[in-house]
Amino acid sequence: MASNEATKKVDLVRGAARGPANPPPARPATPARAPQKRATPGEFFAQVRDEARKVTWPTRRETTITTIMVFVMVVAASLFFTVVDQALRFVVGLILGV
């Protein structure tokens, strides 16, 4: 791989300029944002209350079903990893002769 100095010498001999022939036009500066007005604590909690009213809360039935599904998936995952762990333990025991 040629060094930077050697590359420059070769470019001078060739007469080739590095980089694009026509540089891209300068990008316009982004406009500055106006500083936002800070909310007082009272306004903040009023906004929080308004946003909480917009939330669609799950029913008791939906929450119960979701909770049961989480427990089922935890049991299924624990059984899967137990079986895989025991299988790997058996294979390693065969390989090492323990």
PDB file of C-alpha atoms in Angstrom:
ATOM      1  CA  MET A   1       0.000   0.000   0.000  1.00  0.00           C
ATOM      2  CA  ALA A   2       1.427   3.370  -1.004  1.00  0.00           C
ATOM      3  CA  SER A   3       2.017   6.068   1.554  1.00  0.00           C
ATOM      4  CA  ASN A   4       0.253   9.385   1.394  1.00  0.00           C
ATOM      5  CA  GLU A   5       3.358  11.155   0.016  1.00  0.00           C
ATOM      6  CA  ALA A   6       3.774   8.574  -2.736  1.00  0.00           C
ATOM      7  CA  THR A   7       0.097   8.915  -3.650  1.00  0.00           C
ATOM      8  CA  LYS A   8       0.413  12.689  -3.873  1.00  0.00           C
ATOM      9  CA  LYS A   9       3.451  12.374  -6.179  1.00  0.00           C
ATOM     10  CA  VAL A  10       1.604   9.960  -8.463  1.00  0.00           C
ATOM     11  CA  ASP A  11      -1.387  12.308  -8.580  1.00  0.00           C
ATOM     12  CA  LEU A  12       0.866  15.241  -9.484  1.00  0.00           C
ATOM     13  CA  VAL A  13       2.406  13.227 -12.306  1.00  0.00           C
ATOM     14  CA  ARG A  14      -1.026  12.192 -13.575  1.00  0.00           C
ATOM     15  CA  GLY A  15      -2.471  15.652 -13.064  1.00  0.00           C
ATOM     16  CA  ALA A  16      -5.595  14.189 -11.475  1.00  0.00           C
ATOM     17  CA  ALA A  17      -7.343  16.129  -8.772  1.00  0.00           C
ATOM     18  CA  ARG A  18      -8.771  14.209  -5.875  1.00  0.00           C
ATOM     19  CA  GLY A  19     -12.402  14.533  -4.930  1.00  0.00           C
ATOM     20  CA  PRO A  20     -15.405  15.535  -7.036  1.00  0.00           C
ATOM     21  CA  ALA A  21     -14.794  17.919  -9.929  1.00  0.00           C
ATOM     22  CA  ASN A  22     -17.691  20.133  -8.898  1.00  0.00           C
ATOM     23  CA  PRO A  23     -18.115  20.406  -5.138  1.00  0.00           C
ATOM     24  CA  PRO A  24     -21.731  20.144  -3.989  1.00  0.00           C
ATOM     25  CA  PRO A  25     -23.491  23.403  -3.156  1.00  0.00           C
ATOM     26  CA  ALA A  26     -23.411  24.508   0.452  1.00  0.00           C
ATOM     27  CA  ARG A  27     -26.376  23.366   2.512  1.00  0.00           C
ATOM     28  CA  PRO A  28     -28.587  26.117   3.863  1.00  0.00           C
ATOM     29  CA  ALA A  29     -28.394  26.650   7.598  1.00  0.00           C
ATOM     30  CA  THR A  30     -31.281  25.221   9.585  1.00  0.00           C
ATOM     31  CA  PRO A  31     -33.503  27.886  11.093  1.00  0.00           C
ATOM     32  CA  ALA A  32     -33.098  28.383  14.812  1.00  0.00           C
ATOM     33  CA  ARG A  33     -35.997  27.142  16.932  1.00  0.00           C
ATOM     34  CA  ALA A  34     -37.822  29.545  19.129  1.00  0.00           C
ATOM     35  CA  PRO A  35     -37.377  28.659  22.806  1.00  0.00           C
ATOM     36  CA  GLN A  36     -40.375  26.763  24.149  1.00  0.00           C
ATOM     37  CA  LYS A  37     -42.402  28.189  26.995  1.00  0.00           C
ATOM     38  CA  ARG A  38     -41.909  26.211  30.195  1.00  0.00           C
ATOM     39  CA  ALA A  39     -45.023  24.917  31.897  1.00  0.00           C
ATOM     40  CA  THR A  40     -45.678  25.604  35.546  1.00  0.00           C
ATOM     41  CA  PRO A  41     -46.122  22.573  37.823  1.00  0.00           C
ATOM     42  CA  GLY A  42     -49.892  23.108  37.809  1.00  0.00           C
ATOM     43  CA  GLU A  43     -50.028  23.202  34.001  1.00  0.00           C
ATOM     44  CA  PHE A  44     -47.794  20.126  33.829  1.00  0.00           C
ATOM     45  CA  PHE A  45     -50.058  18.034  36.070  1.00  0.00           C
ATOM     46  CA  ALA A  46     -53.141  19.254  34.168  1.00  0.00           C
ATOM     47  CA  GLN A  47     -51.519  18.084  30.917  1.00  0.00           C
ATOM     48  CA  VAL A  48     -50.629  14.733  32.508  1.00  0.00           C
ATOM     49  CA  ARG A  49     -54.229  14.277  33.674  1.00  0.00           C
ATOM     50  CA  ASP A  50     -55.541  15.142  30.174  1.00  0.00           C
ATOM     51  CA  GLU A  51     -53.168  12.640  28.534  1.00  0.00           C
ATOM     52  CA  ALA A  52     -54.120   9.922  31.054  1.00  0.00           C
ATOM     53  CA  ARG A  53     -57.762  10.389  30.083  1.00  0.00           C
ATOM     54  CA  LYS A  54     -56.866   9.581  26.467  1.00  0.00           C
ATOM     55  CA  VAL A  55     -55.383   6.179  27.413  1.00  0.00           C
ATOM     56  CA  THR A  56     -57.467   3.124  26.570  1.00  0.00           C
ATOM     57  CA  TRP A  57     -57.172   1.068  29.740  1.00  0.00           C
ATOM     58  CA  PRO A  58     -57.622  -2.726  29.515  1.00  0.00           C
ATOM     59  CA  THR A  59     -60.646  -4.342  31.089  1.00  0.00           C
ATOM     60  CA  ARG A  60     -60.320  -6.672  34.071  1.00  0.00           C
ATOM     61  CA  ARG A  61     -60.960  -9.646  31.748  1.00  0.00           C
ATOM     62  CA  GLU A  62     -58.185  -8.578  29.329  1.00  0.00           C
ATOM     63  CA  THR A  63     -55.764  -8.093  32.214  1.00  0.00           C
ATOM     64  CA  THR A  64     -56.609 -11.537  33.650  1.00  0.00           C
ATOM     65  CA  ILE A  65     -56.173 -13.286  30.292  1.00  0.00           C
ATOM     66  CA  THR A  66     -52.860 -11.511  29.653  1.00  0.00           C
ATOM     67  CA  THR A  67     -51.571 -12.429  33.111  1.00  0.00           C
ATOM     68  CA  ILE A  68     -52.498 -16.087  32.626  1.00  0.00           C
ATOM     69  CA  MET A  69     -50.754 -16.102  29.222  1.00  0.00           C
ATOM     70  CA  VAL A  70     -47.583 -14.684  30.811  1.00  0.00           C
ATOM     71  CA  PHE A  71     -47.570 -17.477  33.409  1.00  0.00           C
ATOM     72  CA  VAL A  72     -48.164 -20.118  30.704  1.00  0.00           C
ATOM     73  CA  MET A  73     -45.256 -18.778  28.635  1.00  0.00           C
ATOM     74  CA  VAL A  74     -42.974 -18.719  31.700  1.00  0.00           C
ATOM     75  CA  VAL A  75     -43.778 -22.372  32.426  1.00  0.00           C
ATOM     76  CA  ALA A  76     -43.298 -23.348  28.766  1.00  0.00           C
ATOM     77  CA  ALA A  77     -39.944 -21.542  28.569  1.00  0.00           C
ATOM     78  CA  SER A  78     -38.726 -23.074  31.829  1.00  0.00           C
ATOM     79  CA  LEU A  79     -39.666 -26.573  30.643  1.00  0.00           C
ATOM     80  CA  PHE A  80     -37.936 -25.991  27.299  1.00  0.00           C
ATOM     81  CA  PHE A  81     -34.711 -24.774  28.893  1.00  0.00           C
ATOM     82  CA  THR A  82     -34.777 -27.605  31.435  1.00  0.00           C
ATOM     83  CA  VAL A  83     -35.025 -30.193  28.639  1.00  0.00           C
ATOM     84  CA  VAL A  84     -32.259 -28.499  26.600  1.00  0.00           C
ATOM     85  CA  ASP A  85     -30.037 -28.249  29.690  1.00  0.00           C
ATOM     86  CA  GLN A  86     -30.473 -31.924  30.532  1.00  0.00           C
ATOM     87  CA  ALA A  87     -29.830 -32.943  26.906  1.00  0.00           C
ATOM     88  CA  LEU A  88     -26.626 -30.915  26.764  1.00  0.00           C
ATOM     89  CA  ARG A  89     -25.558 -32.315  30.138  1.00  0.00           C
ATOM     90  CA  PHE A  90     -26.064 -35.850  28.808  1.00  0.00           C
ATOM     91  CA  VAL A  91     -24.133 -35.147  25.567  1.00  0.00           C
ATOM     92  CA  VAL A  92     -21.224 -33.517  27.403  1.00  0.00           C
ATOM     93  CA  GLY A  93     -21.167 -36.457  29.820  1.00  0.00           C
ATOM     94  CA  LEU A  94     -20.911 -38.875  26.871  1.00  0.00           C
ATOM     95  CA  ILE A  95     -18.135 -36.870  25.249  1.00  0.00           C
ATOM     96  CA  LEU A  96     -16.059 -36.419  28.386  1.00  0.00           C
ATOM     97  CA  GLY A  97     -16.837 -39.896  29.739  1.00  0.00           C
ATOM     98  CA  VAL A  98     -17.791 -38.561  33.132  1.00  0.00           C
TER      99      VAL A  98
END
